[in-house]
mmCIF file of C-alpha atoms in Angstrom:
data_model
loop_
_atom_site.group_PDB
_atom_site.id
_atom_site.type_symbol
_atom_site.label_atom_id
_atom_site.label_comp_id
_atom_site.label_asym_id
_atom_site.label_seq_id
_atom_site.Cartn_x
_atom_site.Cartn_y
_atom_site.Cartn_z
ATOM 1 C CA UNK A 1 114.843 82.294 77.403
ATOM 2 C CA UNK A 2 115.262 84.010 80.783
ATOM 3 C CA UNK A 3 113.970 87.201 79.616
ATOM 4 C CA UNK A 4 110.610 85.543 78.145
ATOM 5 C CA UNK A 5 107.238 85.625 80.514
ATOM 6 C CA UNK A 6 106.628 82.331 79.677
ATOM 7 C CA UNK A 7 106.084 79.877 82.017
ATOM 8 C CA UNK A 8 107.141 76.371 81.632
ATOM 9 C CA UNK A 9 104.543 73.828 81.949
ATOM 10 C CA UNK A 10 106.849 71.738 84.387
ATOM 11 C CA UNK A 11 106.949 75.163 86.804
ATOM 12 C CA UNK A 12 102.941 75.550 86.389
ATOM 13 C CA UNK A 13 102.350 71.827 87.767
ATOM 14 C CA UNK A 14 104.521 72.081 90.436
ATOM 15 C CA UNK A 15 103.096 75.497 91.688
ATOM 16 C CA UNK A 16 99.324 74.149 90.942
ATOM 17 C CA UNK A 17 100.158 71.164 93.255
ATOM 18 C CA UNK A 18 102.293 73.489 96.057
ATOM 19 C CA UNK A 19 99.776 75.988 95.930
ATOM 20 C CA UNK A 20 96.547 73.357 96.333
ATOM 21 C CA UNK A 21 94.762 74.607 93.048
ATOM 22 C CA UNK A 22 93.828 77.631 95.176
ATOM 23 C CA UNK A 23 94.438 81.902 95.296
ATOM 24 C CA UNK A 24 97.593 81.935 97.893
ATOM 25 C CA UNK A 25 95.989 84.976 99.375
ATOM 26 C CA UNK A 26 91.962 84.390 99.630
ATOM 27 C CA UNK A 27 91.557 80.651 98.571
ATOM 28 C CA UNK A 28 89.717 80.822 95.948
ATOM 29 C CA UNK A 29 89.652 78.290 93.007
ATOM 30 C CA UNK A 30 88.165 80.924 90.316
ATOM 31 C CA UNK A 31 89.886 82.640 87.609
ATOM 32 C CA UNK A 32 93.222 81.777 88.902
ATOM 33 C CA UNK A 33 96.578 83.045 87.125
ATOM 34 C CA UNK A 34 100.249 82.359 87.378
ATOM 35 C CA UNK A 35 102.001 85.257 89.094
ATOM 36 C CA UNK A 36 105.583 85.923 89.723
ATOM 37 C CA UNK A 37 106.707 87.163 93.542
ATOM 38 C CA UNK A 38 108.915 88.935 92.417
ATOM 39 C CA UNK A 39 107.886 90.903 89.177
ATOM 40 C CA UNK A 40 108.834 89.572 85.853
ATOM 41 C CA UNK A 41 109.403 93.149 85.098
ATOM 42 C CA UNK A 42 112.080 93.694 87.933
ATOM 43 C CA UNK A 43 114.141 90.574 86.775
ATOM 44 C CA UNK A 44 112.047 87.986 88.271
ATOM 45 C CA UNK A 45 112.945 84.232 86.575
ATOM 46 C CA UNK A 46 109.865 82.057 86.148
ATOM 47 C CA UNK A 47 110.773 79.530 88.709
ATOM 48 C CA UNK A 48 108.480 77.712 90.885
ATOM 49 C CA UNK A 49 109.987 79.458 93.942
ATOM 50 C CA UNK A 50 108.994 82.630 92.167
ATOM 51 C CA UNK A 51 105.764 81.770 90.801
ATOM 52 C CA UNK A 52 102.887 81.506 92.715
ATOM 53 C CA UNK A 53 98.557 80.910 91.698
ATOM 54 C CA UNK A 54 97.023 84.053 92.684
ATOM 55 C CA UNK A 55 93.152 84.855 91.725
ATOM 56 C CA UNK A 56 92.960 87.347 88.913
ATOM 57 C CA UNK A 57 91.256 89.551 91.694
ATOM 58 C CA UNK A 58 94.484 89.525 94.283
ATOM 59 C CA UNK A 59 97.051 89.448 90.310
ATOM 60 C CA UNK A 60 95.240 92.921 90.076
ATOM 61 C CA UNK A 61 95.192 94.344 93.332
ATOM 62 C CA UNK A 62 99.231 93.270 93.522
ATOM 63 C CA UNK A 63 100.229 94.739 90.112
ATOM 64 C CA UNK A 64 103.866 95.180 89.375
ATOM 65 C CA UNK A 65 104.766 94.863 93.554
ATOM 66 C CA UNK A 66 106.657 92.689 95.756
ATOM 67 C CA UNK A 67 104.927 90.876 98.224
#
């Protein structure tokens, strides 16, 4: 279902692997989550070129943005 925020398990291994098991912004392997570059709530799919890991500290300082 495109309009569902779940990811599939397929997309989050590929992204884990791309993305080294690490935050894309500040490296760090902690509390990492599954974040979409362009905002699920602006139409973003849940592709792996639109999912990225991001640390839950870097998901929250992002919010709802593009970058």
């Amino acid at each position: 279902n495109r309009n569902s925020r779940h990811i599939p398990n397929d997309v989050k291994i590929s992204v884990s692997a791309r993305d080294g098991g690490r935050c894309v912004k500040c490296g760090s392997s902690h509390n990492l989550e599954f974040d979409h570059i362009y905002p699920h709530s602006k139409g973003g799919g849940n592709t792996k070129d639109n999912i990225q890991l991001l640390c839950r500290k870097c998901n929250q300082k992002k919010g709802n943005k593009i970058q």
